[in-house]
Coordinates of C-alpha atoms and ligand atoms in Angstrom, one line a residue:
X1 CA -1.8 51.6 -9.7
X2 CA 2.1 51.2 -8.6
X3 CA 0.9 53.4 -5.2
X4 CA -1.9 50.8 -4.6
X5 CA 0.3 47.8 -4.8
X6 CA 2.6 49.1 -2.3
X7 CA 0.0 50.5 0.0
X8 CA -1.9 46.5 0.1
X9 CA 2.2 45.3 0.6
X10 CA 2.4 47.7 3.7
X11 CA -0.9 46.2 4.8
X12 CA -0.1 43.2 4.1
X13 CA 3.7 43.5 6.7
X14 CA 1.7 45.3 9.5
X15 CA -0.7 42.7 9.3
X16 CA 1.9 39.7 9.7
X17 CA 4.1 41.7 12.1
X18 CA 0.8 42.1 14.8
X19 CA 0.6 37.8 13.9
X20 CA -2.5 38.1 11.5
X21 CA -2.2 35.7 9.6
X22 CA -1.7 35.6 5.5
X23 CA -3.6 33.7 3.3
X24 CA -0.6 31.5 2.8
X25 CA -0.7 31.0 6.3
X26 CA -4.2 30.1 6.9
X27 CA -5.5 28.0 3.7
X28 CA -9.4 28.2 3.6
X29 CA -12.0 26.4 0.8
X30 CA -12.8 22.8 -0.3
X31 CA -9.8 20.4 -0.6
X32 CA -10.9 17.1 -1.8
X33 CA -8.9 14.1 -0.8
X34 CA -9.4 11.3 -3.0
X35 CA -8.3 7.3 -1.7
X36 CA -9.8 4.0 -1.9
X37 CA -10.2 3.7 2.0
X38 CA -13.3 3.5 2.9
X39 CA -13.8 0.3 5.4
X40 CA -12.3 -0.6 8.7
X41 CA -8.9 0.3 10.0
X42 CA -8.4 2.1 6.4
X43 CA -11.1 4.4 6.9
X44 CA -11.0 4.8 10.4
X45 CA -7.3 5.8 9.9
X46 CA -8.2 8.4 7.1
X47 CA -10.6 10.2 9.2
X48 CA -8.7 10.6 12.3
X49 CA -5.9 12.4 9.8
X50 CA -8.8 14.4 8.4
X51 CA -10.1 15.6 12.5
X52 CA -6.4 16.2 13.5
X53 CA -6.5 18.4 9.8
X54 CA -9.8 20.2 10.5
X55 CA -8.5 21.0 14.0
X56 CA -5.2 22.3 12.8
X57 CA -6.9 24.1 9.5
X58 CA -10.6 25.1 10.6
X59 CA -11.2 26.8 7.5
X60 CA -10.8 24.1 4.8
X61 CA -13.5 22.1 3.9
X62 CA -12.1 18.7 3.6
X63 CA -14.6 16.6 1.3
X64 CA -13.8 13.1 1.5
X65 CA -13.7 11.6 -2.0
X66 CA -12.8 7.6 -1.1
X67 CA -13.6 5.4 -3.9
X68 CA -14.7 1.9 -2.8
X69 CA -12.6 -0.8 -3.8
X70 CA -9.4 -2.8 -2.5
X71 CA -6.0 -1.6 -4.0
X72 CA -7.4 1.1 -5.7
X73 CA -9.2 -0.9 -8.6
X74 CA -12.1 1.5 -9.2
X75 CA -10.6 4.7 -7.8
X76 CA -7.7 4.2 -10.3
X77 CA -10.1 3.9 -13.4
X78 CA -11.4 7.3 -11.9
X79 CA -8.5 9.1 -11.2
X80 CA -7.2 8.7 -14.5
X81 CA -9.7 9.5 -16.6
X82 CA -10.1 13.0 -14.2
X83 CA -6.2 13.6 -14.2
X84 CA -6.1 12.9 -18.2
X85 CA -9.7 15.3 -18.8
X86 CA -8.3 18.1 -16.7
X87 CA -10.0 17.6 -13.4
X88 CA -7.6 16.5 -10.2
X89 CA -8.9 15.9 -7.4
X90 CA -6.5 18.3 -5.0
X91 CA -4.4 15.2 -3.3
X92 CA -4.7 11.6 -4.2
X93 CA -3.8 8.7 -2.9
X94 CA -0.7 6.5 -5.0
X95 CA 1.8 4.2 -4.3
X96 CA 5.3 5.0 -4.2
X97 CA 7.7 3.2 -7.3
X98 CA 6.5 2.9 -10.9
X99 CA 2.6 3.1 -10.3
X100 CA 3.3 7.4 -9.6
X101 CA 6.6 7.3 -11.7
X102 CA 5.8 5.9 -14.9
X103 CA 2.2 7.7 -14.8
X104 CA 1.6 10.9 -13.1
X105 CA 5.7 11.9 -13.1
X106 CA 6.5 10.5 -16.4
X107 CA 3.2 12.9 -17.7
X108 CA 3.7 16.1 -16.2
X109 CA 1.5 16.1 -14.2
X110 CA 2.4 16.4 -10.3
X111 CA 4.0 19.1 -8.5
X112 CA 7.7 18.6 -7.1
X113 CA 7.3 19.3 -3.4
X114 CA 11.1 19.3 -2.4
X115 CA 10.4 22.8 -0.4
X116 CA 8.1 21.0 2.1
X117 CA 10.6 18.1 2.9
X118 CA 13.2 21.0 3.3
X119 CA 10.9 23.3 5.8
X120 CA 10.4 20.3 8.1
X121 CA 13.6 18.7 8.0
X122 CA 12.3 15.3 6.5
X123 CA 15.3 14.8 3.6
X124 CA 16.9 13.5 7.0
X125 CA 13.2 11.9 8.7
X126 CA 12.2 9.6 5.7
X127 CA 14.6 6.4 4.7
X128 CA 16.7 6.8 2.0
X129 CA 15.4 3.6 -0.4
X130 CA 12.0 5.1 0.1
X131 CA 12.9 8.6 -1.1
X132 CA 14.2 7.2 -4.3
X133 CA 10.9 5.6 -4.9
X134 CA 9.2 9.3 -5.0
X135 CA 12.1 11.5 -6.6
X136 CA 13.1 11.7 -10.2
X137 CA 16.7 12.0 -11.7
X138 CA 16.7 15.9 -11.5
X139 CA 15.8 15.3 -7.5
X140 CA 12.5 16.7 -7.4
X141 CA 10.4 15.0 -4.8
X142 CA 6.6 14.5 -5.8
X143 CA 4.7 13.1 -2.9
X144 CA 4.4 12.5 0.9
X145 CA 4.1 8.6 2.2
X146 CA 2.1 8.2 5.5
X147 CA 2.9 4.8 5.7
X148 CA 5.0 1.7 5.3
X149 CA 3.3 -1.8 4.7
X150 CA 4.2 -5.7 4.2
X151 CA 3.0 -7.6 1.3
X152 CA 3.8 -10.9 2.0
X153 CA 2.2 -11.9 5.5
X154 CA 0.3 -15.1 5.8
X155 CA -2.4 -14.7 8.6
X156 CA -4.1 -17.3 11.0
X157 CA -5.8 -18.2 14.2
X158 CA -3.1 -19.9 16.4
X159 CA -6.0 -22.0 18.8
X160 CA -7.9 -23.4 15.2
X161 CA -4.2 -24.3 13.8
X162 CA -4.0 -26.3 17.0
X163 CA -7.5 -27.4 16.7
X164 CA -6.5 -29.0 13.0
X165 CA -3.3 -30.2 14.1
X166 CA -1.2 -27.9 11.3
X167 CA 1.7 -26.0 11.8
X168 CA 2.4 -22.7 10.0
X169 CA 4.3 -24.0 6.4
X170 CA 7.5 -22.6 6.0
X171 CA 8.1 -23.1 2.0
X172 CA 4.9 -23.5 -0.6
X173 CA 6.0 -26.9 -1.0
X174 CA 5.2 -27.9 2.6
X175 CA 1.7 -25.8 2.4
X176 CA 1.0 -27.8 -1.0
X177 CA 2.0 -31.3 0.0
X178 CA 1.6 -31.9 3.8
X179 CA -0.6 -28.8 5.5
X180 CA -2.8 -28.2 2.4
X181 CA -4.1 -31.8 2.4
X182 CA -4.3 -32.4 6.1
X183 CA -6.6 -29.9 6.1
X184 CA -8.5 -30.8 2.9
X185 CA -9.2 -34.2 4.9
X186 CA -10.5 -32.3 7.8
X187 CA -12.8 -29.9 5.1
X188 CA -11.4 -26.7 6.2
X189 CA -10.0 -24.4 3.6
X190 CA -6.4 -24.3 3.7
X191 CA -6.3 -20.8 1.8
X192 CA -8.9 -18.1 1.7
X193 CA -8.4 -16.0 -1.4
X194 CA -10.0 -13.5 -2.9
X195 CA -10.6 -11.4 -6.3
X196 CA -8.5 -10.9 -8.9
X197 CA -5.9 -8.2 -7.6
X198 CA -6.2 -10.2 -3.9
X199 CA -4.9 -13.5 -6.5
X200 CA -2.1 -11.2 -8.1
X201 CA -0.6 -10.8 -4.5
X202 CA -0.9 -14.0 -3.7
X203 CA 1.2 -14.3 -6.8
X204 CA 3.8 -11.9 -5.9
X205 CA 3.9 -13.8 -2.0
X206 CA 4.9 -17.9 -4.1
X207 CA 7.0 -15.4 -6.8
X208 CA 9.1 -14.5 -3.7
X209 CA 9.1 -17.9 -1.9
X210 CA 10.0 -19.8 -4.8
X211 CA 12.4 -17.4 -6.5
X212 CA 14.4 -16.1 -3.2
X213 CA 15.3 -12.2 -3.6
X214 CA 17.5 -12.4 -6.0
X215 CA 15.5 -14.3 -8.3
X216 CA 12.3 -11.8 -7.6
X217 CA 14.3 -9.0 -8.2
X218 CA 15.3 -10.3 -11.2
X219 CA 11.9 -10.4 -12.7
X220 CA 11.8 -6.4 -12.5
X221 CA 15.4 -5.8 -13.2
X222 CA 15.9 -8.0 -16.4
X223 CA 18.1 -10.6 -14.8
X224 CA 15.2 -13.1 -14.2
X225 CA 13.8 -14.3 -17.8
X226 CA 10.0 -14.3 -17.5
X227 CA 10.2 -18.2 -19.6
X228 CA 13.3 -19.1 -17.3
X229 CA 12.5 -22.9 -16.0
X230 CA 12.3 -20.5 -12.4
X231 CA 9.7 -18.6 -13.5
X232 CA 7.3 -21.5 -14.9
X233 CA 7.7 -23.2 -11.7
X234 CA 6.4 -20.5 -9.8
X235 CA 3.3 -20.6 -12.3
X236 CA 3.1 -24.2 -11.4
X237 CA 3.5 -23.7 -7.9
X238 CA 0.9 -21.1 -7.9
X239 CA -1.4 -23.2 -9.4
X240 CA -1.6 -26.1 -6.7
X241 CA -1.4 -23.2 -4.2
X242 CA -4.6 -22.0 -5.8
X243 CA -5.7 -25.6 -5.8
X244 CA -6.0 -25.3 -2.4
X245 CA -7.9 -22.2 -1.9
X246 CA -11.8 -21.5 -2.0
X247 CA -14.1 -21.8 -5.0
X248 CA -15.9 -18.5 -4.6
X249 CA -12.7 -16.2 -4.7
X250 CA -13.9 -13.9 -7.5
X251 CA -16.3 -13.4 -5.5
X252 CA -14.8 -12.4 -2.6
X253 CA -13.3 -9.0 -0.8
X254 CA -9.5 -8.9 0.6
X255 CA -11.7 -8.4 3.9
X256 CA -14.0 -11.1 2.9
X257 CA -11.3 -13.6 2.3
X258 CA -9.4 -12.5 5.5
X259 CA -12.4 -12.4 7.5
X260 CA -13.0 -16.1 7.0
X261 CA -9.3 -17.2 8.4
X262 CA -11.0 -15.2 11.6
X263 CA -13.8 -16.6 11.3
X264 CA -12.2 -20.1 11.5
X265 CA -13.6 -21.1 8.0
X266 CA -10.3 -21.0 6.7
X267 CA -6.7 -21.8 7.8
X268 CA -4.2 -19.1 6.3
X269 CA -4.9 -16.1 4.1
X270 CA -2.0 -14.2 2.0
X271 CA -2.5 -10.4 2.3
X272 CA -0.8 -7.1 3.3
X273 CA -0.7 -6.0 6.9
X274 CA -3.5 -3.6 6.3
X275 CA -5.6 -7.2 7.2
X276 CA -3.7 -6.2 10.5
X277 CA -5.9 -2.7 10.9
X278 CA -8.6 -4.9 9.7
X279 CA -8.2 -7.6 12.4
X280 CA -7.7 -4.9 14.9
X281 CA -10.1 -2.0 14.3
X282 CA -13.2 -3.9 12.3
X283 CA -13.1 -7.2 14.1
X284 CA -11.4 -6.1 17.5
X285 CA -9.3 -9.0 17.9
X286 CA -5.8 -9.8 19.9
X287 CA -2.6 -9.8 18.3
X288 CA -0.8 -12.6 18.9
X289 CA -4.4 -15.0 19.6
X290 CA -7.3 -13.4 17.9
X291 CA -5.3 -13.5 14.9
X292 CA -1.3 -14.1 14.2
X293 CA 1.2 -13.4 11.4
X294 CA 4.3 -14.9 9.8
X295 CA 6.0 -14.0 6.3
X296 CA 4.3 -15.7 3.7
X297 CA 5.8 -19.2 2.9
X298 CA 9.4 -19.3 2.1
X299 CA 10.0 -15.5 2.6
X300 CA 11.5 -15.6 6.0
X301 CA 14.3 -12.7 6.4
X302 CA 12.7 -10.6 3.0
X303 CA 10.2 -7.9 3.4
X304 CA 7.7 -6.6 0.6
X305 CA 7.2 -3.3 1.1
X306 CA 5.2 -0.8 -0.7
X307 CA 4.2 2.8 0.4
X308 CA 0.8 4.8 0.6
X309 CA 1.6 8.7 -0.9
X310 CA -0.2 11.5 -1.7
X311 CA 0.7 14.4 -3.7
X312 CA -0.1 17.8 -5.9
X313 CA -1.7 17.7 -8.8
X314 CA -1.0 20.5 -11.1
X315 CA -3.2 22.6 -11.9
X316 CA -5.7 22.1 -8.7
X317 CA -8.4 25.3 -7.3
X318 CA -6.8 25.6 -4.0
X319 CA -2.6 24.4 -3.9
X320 CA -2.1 26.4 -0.7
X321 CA -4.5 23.5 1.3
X322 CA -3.2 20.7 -0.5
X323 CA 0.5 22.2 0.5
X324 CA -1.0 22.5 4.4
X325 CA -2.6 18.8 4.5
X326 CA 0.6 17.5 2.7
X327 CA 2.9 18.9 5.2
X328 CA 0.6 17.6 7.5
X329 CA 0.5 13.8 6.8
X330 CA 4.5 13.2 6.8
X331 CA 4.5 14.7 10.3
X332 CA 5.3 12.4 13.6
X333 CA 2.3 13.2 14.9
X334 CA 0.1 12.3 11.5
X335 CA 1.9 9.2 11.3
X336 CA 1.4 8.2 14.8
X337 CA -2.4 9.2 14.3
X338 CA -2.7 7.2 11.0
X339 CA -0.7 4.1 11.0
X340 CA -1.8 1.9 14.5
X341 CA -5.7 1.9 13.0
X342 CA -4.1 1.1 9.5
X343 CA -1.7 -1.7 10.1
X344 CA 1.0 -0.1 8.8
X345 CA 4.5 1.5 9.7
X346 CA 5.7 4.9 10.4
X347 CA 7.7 6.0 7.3
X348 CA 8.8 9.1 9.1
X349 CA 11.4 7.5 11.2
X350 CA 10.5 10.0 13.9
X351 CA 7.5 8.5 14.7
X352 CA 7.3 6.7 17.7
X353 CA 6.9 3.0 16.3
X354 CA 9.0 2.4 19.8
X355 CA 5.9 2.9 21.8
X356 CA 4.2 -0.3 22.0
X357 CA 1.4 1.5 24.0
X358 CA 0.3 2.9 20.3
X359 CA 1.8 0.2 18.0
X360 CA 1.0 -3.2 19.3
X361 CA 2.9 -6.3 19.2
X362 CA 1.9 -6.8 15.4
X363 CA 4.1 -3.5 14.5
X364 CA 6.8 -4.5 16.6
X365 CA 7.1 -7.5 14.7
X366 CA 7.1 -5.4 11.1
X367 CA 9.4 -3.3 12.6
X368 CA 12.2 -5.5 13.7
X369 CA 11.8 -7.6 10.3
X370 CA 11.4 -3.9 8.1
X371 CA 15.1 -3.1 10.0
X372 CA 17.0 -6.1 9.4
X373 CA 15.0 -8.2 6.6
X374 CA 15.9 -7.5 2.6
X375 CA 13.8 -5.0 1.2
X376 CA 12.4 -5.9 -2.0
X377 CA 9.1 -4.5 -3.9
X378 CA 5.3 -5.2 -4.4
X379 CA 4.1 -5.0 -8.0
X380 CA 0.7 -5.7 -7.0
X381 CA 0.9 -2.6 -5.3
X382 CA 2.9 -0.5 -8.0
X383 CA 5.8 -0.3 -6.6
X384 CA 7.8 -2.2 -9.4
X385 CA 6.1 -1.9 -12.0
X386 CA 4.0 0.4 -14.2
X387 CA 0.2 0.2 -14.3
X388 CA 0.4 -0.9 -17.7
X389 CA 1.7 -4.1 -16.8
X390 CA 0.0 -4.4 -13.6
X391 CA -3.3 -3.7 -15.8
X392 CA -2.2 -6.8 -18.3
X393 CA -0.9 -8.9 -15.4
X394 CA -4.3 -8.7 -14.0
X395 CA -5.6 -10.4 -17.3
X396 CA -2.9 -12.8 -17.3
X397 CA -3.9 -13.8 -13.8
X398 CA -7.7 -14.1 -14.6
X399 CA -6.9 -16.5 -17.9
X400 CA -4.8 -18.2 -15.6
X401 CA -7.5 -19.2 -12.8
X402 CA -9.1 -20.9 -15.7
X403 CA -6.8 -22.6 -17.4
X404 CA -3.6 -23.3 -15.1
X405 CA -1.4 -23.3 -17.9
X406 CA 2.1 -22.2 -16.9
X407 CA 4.0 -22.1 -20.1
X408 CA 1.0 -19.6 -21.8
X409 CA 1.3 -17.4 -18.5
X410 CA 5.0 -17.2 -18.7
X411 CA 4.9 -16.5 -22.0
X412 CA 2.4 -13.8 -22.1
X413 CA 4.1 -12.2 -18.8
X414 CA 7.3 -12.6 -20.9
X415 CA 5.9 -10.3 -24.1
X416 CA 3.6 -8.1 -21.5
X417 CA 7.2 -7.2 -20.2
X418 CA 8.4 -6.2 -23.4
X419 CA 5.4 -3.9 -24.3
X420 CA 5.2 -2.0 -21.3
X421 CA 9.1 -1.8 -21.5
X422 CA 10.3 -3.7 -18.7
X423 CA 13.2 -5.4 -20.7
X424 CA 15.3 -3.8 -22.6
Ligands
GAL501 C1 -3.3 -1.3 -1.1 C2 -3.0 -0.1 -0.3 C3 -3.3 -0.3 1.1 C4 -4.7 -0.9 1.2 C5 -4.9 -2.1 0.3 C6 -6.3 -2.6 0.4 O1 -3.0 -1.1 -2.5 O2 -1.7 0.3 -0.5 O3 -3.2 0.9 1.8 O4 -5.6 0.1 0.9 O5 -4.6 -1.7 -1.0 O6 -7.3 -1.8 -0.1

């Protein structure tokens, strides 16, 4: 036995010496990528990683296992219950923060991956602040981020703003009291929202504007009292900002609702720069006239940020294609390929966001505000908080619609804090 396991380890060093390669070297068999990207600039991004892949890797069989539905509402509800009943997908699709922290990490459940930032180099490619999102106090790293995007952008047609005879508002107050009725009298729709989760970042964009960074931070790190006179008011402000936007909004897709600002139905719609790859790739408009950008009311000088990651599972069929795709996707080259069809930033600061040949005048803008703005997170897009009180945040915001009562959705925030232990 002893005489056969050293005879296949001789094989095994001749082979590798005349540059066949191992196993290791040369993953084969199914690796299933799971995502919610499956429209637009977010799919078209995901497939030209996956050709770059199959070209690099010809013997994995990449199967595609996108789950339809903006921010991950569906595919989440699937992931979970096939992470919790012992069935990963291979590499899924998170956000950096609390949404992979207080869930996958805090469970178990992921591989740390801190030899693959170290064989590439990336400790010193990836920002700092972002790292911290993805690492736990014993410094084990867990996923790879292909991207950076904004939260709080407020989209719009230059010529049709022109047309109404608006400006771009730069507090809520302004959008509520002078551009939101001017508009009203002309019968355009001032804001174009749309379902639930597409509300609770609207939320998150007034949160910002009506708190300043200090006070929006606060509401993650304690300092900010959920019933504070602050927080009511941006309740109340969110509720005449709603006032102004379209009946139909449950109804409505993120690219339904942005679609219509394009489409001149609308004036301004609040969403993350992936509306950018939408604007760019579905519709095939111009940056700076077929659609333009600005931060979101009152947020001038702050970016919301939140990250795109994918990781290992423990436990999956096939780790050595997972490792090969993973140390794939934080590469230059992946996040070059990825990020000017998705509307977001490099977050390997390798990349060559400087080229504005392959990032268009839309990144340049992201960029220079990403490098000098204050950084502060997204909890619609779990960077701040854990799912379990995005989940009853999502309730609060539906009860809210209805009833536009400020002092019950502070309250309820307040105790939904407490449960899913955001205060102390
Ligand atoms: C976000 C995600 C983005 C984009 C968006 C709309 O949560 O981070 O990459 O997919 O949802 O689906």
């Amino acid at each position: 036995m002893k005489a056969r396991v050293s005879l296949l380890l001789v094989i095994a060093v001749v082979m590798a010496s005349f540059g066949f390669a191992s196993a290791q070297d040369a993953p084969s068999g199914d690796l299933e990528i799971f995502s919610w990207w499956t429209g637009g600039g977010e799919e078209a991004g995901l497939n030209a990683l996956i050709a770059r892949f199959k070209e690099l890797y010809p013997e994995v069989n990449v199967i595609n296992a996108a789950v339809a539905g903006g921010s991950g509402v569906n595919a989440r509800a699937v992931l979970t219950s096939r992470m919790l009943g012992g069935n990963p997908p291979d590499t899924f699709q998170v956000h950096a923060g609390e949404e992979l922290n207080a869930l996958w990490v805090a469970a178990g459940l992921m591989e740390p991956l801190n030899d693959i930032y170290e064989a590439n180099g990336w400790l010193d490619q990836f920002p700092e602040g972002l790292l911290d999102l993805i690492t736990d106090d014993e410094g084990n790293i867990y996923v790879v981020p292909v991207n950076i995007h904004r939260s709080n952008v407020m989209w719009y047609v230059p010529a049709k703003l022109e047309e109404w005879g608006v400006t771009v508002p730069a507090t809520w107050d302004e959008f509520v009291n002078v551009t939101c009725p001017a508009l009203q009298a002309k019968d355009v729709t001032p804001l174009s929202v749309g379902e639930n989760w597409t509300q609770a970042h609207l939320w998150e964009s007034v949160a910002l504007g009506v708190l300043g960074v200090d006070g929006y931070n606060g509401l993650w790190n304690g300092s900010t009292s959920w019933t504070s006179p602050e927080a009511v008011a941006v309740w109340d402000t969110y509720g005449k900002v709603l006032d102004c936007a379209n009946d139909d909004m449950n109804a409505l897709s993120w690219q339904d609702a942005s679609r219509r600002v394009a489409d001149g139905e609308a004036a301004f719609n609040i969403m993350g720069d992936w509306a950018a790859g939408y604007f760019l790739v579905d519709l095939a408009l111009e940056p700076g006239t077929g659609f333009a950008w600005a931060a979101s009311p009152g947020t001038d000088g702050a970016f919301m940020m939140l990250s795109d990651t994918f990781g290992l599972p423990k436990g999956v069929a096939n780790p050595g294609a997972v490792r090969a795709w993973l140390s794939f996707l934080g590469t230059a080259e992946a996040q070059d390929i990825f990020n000017p069809l998705k509307g977001s930033l490099p977050a390997n600061t390798t990349a060559q966001i400087d080229n504005s040949e392959l990032y268009n005048a839309y990144f340049q803008d992201a960029y220079s505000d990403w490098t000098s703005n204050a950084i502060v997170g997204s909890q619609a897009h779990g960077l701040v908080a854990p799912p379990a009180f995005s989940n009853g945040f999502a309730a609060i915001i539906a009860g809210f619609q209805g009833d536009h009562d400020s002092a019950t959705a502070s309250a309820n925030t307040a105790v939904l804090a407490l449960q899913t232990g955001m205060v102390q």
